[in-house]
N, C-alpha and C. Protein backbone atom coordinates (compact mmCIF):
# COMPACT_ATOMS: atom_id res chain seq x y z
N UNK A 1 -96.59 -44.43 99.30
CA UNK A 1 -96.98 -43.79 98.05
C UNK A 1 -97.39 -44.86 97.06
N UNK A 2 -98.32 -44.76 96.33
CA UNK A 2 -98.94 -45.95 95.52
C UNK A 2 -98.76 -45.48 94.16
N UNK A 3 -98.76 -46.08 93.43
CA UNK A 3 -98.38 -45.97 91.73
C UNK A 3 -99.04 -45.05 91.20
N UNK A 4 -100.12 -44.34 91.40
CA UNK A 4 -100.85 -43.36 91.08
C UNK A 4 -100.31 -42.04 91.28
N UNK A 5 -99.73 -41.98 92.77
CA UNK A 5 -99.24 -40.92 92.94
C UNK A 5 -97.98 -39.84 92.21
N UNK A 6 -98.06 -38.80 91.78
CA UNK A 6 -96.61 -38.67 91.29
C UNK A 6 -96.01 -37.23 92.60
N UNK A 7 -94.39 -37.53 92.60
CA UNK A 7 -93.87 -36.05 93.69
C UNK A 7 -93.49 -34.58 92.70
N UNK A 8 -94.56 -33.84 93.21
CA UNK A 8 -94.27 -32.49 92.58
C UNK A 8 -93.13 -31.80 93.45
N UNK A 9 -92.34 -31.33 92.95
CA UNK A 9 -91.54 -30.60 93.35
C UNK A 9 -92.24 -29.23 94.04
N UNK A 10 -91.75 -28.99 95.57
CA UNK A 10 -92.11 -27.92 95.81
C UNK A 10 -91.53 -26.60 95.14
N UNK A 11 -92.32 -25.42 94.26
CA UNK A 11 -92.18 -24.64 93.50
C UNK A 11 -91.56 -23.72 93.87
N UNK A 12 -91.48 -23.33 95.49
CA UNK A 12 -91.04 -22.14 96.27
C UNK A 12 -90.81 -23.15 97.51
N UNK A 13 -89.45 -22.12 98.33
CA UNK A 13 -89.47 -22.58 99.46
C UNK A 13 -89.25 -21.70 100.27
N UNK A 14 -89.59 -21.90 101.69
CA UNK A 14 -89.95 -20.93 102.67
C UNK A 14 -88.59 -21.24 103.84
N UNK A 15 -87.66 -20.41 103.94
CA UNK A 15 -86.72 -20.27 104.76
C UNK A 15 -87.49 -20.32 106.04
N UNK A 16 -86.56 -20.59 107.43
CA UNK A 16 -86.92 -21.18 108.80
C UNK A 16 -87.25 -19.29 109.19
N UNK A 17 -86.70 -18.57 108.68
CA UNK A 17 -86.52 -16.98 109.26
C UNK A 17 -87.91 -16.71 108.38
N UNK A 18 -87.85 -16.80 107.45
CA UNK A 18 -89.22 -16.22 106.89
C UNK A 18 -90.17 -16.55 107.37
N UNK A 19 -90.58 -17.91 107.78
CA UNK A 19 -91.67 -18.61 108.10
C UNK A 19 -91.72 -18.00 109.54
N UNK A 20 -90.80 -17.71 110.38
CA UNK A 20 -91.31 -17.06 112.09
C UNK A 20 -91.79 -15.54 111.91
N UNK A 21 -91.40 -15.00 110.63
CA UNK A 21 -91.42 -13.77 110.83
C UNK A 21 -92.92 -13.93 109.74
N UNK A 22 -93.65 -14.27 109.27
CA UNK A 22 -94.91 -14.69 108.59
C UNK A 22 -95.94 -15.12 109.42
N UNK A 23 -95.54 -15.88 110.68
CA UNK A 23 -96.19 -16.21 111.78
C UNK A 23 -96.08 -15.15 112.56
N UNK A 24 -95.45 -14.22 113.09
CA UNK A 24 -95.12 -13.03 113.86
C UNK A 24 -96.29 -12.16 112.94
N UNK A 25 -96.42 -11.74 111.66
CA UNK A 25 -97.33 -10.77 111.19
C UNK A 25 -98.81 -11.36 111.03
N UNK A 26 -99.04 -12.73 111.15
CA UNK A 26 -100.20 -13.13 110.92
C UNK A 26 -100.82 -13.18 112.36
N UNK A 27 -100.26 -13.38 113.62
CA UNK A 27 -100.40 -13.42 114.67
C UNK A 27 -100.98 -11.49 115.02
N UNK A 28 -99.76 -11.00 114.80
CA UNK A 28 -100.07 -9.34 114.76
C UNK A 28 -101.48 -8.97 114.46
N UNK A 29 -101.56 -9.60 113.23
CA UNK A 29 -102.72 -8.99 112.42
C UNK A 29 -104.36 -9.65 113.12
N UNK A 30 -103.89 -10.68 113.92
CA UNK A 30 -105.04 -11.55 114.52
C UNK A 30 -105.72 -12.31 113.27
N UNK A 31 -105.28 -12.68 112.27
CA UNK A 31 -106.12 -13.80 111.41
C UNK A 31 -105.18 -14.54 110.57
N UNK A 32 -105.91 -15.42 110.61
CA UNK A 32 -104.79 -16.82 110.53
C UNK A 32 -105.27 -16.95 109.24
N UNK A 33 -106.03 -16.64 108.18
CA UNK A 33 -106.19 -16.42 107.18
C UNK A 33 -105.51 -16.09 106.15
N UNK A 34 -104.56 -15.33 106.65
CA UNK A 34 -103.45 -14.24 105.81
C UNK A 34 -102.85 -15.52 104.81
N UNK A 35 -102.18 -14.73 103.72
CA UNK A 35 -101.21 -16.05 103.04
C UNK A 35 -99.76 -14.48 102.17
N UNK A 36 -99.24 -14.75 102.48
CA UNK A 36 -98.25 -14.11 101.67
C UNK A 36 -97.96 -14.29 99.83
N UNK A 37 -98.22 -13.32 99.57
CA UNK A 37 -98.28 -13.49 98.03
C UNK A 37 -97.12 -12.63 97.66
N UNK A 38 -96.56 -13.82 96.34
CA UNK A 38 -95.03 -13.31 96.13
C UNK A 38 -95.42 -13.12 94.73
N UNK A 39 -94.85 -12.09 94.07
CA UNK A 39 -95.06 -11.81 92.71
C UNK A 39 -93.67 -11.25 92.21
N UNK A 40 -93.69 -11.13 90.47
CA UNK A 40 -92.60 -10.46 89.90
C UNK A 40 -93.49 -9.75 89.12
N UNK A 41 -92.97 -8.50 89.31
CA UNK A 41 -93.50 -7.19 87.87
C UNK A 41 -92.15 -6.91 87.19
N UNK A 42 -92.60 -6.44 85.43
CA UNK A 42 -91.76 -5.52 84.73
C UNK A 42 -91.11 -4.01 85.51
N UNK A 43 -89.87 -4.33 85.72
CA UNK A 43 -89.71 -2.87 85.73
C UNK A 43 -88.12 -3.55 87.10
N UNK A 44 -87.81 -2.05 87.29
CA UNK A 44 -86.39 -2.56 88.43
C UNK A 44 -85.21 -2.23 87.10
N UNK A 45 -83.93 -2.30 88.00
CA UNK A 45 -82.77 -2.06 87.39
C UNK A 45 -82.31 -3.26 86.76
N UNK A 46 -82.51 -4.50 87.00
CA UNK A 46 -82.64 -5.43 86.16
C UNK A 46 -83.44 -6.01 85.48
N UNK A 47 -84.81 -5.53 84.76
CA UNK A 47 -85.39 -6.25 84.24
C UNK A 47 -86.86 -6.53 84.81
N UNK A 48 -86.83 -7.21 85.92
CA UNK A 48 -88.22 -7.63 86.61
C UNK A 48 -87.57 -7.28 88.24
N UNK A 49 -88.57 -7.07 88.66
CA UNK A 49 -88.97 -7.10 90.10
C UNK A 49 -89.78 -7.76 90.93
N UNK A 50 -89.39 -8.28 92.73
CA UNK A 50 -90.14 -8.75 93.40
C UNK A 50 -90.74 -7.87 94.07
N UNK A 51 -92.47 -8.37 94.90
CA UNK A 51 -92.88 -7.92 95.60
C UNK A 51 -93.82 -8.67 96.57
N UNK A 52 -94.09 -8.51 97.28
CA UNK A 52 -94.73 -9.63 98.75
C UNK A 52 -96.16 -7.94 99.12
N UNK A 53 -97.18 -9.05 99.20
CA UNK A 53 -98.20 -8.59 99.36
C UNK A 53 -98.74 -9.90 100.29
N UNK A 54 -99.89 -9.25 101.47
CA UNK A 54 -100.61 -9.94 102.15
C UNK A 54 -101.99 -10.38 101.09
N UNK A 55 -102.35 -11.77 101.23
CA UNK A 55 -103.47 -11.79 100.75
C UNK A 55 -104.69 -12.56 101.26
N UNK A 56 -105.68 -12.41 101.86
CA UNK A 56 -106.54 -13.44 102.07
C UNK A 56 -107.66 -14.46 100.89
N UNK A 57 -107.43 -13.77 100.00
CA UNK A 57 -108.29 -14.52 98.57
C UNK A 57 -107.49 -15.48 97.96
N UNK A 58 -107.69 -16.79 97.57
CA UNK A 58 -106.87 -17.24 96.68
C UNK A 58 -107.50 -17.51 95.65
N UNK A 59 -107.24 -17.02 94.04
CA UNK A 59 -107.90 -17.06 92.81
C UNK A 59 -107.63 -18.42 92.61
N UNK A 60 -108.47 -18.72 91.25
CA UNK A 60 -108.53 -19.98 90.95
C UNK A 60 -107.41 -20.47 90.42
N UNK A 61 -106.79 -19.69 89.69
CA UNK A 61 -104.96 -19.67 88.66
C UNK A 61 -104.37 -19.51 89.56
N UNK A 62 -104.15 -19.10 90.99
CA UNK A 62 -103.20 -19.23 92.12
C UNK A 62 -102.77 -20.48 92.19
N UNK A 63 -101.56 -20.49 92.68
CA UNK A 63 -100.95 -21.67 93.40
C UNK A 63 -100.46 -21.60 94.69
N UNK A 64 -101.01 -22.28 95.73
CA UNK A 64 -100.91 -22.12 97.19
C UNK A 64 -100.27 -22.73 97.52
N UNK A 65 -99.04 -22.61 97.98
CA UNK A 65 -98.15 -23.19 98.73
C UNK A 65 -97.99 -23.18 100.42
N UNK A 66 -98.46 -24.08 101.20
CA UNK A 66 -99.01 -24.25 102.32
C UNK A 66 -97.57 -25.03 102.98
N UNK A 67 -97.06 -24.07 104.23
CA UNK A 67 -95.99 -24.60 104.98
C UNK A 67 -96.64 -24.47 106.57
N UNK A 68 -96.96 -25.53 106.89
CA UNK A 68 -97.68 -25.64 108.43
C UNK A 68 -98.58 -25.21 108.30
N UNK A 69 -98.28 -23.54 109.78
CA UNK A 69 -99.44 -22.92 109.93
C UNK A 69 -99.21 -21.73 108.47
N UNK A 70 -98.54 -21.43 107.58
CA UNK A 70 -98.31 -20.30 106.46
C UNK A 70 -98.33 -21.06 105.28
N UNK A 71 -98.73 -20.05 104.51
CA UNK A 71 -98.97 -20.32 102.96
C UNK A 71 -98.41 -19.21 101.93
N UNK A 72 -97.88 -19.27 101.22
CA UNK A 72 -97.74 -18.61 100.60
C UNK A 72 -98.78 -18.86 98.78
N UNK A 73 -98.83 -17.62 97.70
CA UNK A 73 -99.61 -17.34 97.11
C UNK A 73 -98.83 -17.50 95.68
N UNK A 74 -98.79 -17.61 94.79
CA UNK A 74 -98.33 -17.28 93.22
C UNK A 74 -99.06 -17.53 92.62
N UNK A 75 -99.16 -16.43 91.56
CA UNK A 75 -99.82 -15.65 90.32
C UNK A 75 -99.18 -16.80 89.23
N UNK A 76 -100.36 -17.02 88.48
CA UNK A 76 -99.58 -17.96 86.99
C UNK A 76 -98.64 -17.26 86.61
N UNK A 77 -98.67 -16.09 86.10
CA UNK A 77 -97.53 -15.47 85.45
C UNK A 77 -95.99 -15.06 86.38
N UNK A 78 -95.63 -14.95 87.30
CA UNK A 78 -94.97 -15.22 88.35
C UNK A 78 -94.29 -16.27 88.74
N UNK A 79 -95.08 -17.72 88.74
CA UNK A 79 -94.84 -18.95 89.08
C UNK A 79 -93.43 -19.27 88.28
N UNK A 80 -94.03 -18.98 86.70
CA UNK A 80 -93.13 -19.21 86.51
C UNK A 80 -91.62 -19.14 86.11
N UNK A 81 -90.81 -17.92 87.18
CA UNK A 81 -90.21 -17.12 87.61
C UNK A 81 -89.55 -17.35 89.10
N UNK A 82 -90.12 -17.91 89.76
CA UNK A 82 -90.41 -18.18 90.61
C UNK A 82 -89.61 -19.79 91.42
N UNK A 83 -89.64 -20.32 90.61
CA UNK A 83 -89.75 -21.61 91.03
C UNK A 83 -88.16 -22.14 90.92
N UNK A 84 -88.37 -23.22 92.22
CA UNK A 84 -86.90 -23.40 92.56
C UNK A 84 -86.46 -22.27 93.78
N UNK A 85 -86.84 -21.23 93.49
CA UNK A 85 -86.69 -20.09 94.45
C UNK A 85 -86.84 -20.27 96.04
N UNK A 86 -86.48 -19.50 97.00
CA UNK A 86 -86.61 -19.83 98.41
C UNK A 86 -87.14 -18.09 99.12
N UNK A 87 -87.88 -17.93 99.53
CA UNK A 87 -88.12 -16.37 100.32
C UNK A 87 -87.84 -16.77 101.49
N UNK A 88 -86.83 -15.76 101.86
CA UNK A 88 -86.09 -15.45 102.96
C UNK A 88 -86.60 -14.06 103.75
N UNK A 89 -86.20 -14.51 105.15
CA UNK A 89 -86.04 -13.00 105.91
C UNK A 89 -84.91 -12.79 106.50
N UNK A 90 -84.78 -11.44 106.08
CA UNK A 90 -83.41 -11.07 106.79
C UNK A 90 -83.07 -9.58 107.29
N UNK A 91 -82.47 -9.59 108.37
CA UNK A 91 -82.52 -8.12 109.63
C UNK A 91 -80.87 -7.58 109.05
N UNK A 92 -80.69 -6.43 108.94
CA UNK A 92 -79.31 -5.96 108.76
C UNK A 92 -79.42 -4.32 108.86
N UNK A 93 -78.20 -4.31 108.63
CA UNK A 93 -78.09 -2.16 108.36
C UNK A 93 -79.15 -1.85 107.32
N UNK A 94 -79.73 -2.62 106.33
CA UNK A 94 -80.86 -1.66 105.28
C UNK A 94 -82.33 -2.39 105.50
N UNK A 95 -82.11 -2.62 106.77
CA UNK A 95 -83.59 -3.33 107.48
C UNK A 95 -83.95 -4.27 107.31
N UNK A 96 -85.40 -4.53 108.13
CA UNK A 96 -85.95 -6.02 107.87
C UNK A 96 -86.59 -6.03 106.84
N UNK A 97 -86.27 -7.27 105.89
CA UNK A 97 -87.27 -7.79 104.66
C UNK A 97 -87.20 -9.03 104.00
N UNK A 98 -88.38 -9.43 103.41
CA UNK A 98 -87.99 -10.45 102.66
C UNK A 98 -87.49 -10.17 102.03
N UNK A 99 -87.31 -11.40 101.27
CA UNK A 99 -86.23 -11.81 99.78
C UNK A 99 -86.51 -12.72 99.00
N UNK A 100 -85.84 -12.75 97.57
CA UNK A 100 -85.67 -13.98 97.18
C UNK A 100 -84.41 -14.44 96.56
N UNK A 101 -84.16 -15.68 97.14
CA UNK A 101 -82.83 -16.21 96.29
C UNK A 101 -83.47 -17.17 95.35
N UNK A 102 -83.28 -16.60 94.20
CA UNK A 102 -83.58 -17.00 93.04
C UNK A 102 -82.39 -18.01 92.27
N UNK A 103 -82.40 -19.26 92.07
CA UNK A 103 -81.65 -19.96 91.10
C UNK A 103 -81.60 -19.60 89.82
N UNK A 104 -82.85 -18.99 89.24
CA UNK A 104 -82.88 -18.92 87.41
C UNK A 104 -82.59 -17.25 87.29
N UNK A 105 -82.48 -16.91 87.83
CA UNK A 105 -81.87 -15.57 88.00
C UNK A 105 -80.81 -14.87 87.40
N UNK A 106 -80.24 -14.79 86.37
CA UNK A 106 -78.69 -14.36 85.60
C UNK A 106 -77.60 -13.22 86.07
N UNK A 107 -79.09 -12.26 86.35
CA UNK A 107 -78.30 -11.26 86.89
C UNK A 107 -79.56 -10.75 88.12
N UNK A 108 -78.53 -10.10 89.37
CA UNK A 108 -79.73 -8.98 90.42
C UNK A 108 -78.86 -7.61 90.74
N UNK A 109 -79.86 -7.32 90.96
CA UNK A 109 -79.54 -5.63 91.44
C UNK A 109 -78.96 -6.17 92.56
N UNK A 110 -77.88 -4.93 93.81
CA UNK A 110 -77.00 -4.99 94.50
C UNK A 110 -77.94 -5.03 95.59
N UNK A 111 -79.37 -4.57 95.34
CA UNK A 111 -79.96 -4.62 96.69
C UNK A 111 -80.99 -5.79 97.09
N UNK A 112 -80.63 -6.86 95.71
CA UNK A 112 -81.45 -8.19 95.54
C UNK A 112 -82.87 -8.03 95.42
N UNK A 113 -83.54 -6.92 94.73
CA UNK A 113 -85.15 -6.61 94.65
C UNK A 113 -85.43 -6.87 93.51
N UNK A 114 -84.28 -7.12 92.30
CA UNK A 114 -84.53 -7.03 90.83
C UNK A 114 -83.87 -7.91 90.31
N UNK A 115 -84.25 -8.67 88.91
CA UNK A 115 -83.37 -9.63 88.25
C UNK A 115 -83.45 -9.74 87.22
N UNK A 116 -82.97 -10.33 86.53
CA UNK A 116 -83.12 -10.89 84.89
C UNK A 116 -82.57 -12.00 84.78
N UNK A 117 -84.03 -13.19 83.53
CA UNK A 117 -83.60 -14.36 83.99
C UNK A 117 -82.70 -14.43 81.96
């Protein structure tokens, strides 16, 4: 690394379960194009909510976060919400889905879809 360079902190991180099961739907879908886009909206029992959308466009205000063969997507307004965060997958009695474990997070709903920071 040369004096020029500076280390950005990766903003999101991609669990070992998320990332097979991201490769499992991009494979499905036949295009390697796909990128998973993670967002927060107003609304939920705490405050804001997550949601995961497939996306193949990346806008110019996106931030692409590229793990191997997967990438994931964030919205400026999102990002920063976001960050520090890890999306997970996980199989149980109320099914398969992602997630996020959120650090800046204060409070979440019981079913981890909602938060307030």
């Amino acid at each position: 690394m040369s004096g020029a360079e500076s280390f950005v902190p990766t903003p999101l991180l991609l669990s070992d379960s998320a990332r097979k099961r991201l490769q499992a739907l991009i494979a499905e879908e036949n295009n390697p194009g796909l990128k998973l886009r993670v967002y927060v909206t107003g609304g939920g029992c705490s405050g804001f909510q997550y949601g995961f959308d497939f996306a193949e466009d990346v806008t110019e205000d996106d931030t692409l976060i590229p793990f191997g063969e997967v990438s994931l997507v964030v919205d400026p307004l999102s990002y920063q919400y976001l960050v520090g965060s890890t999306v997970d997958f996980e199989e149980g009695l109320a099914g398969a889905r992602f997630r996020i474990q959120n650090p800046n997070a204060t409070t979440t709903c019981g079913c981890g879809a909602s938060f307030m920071v």
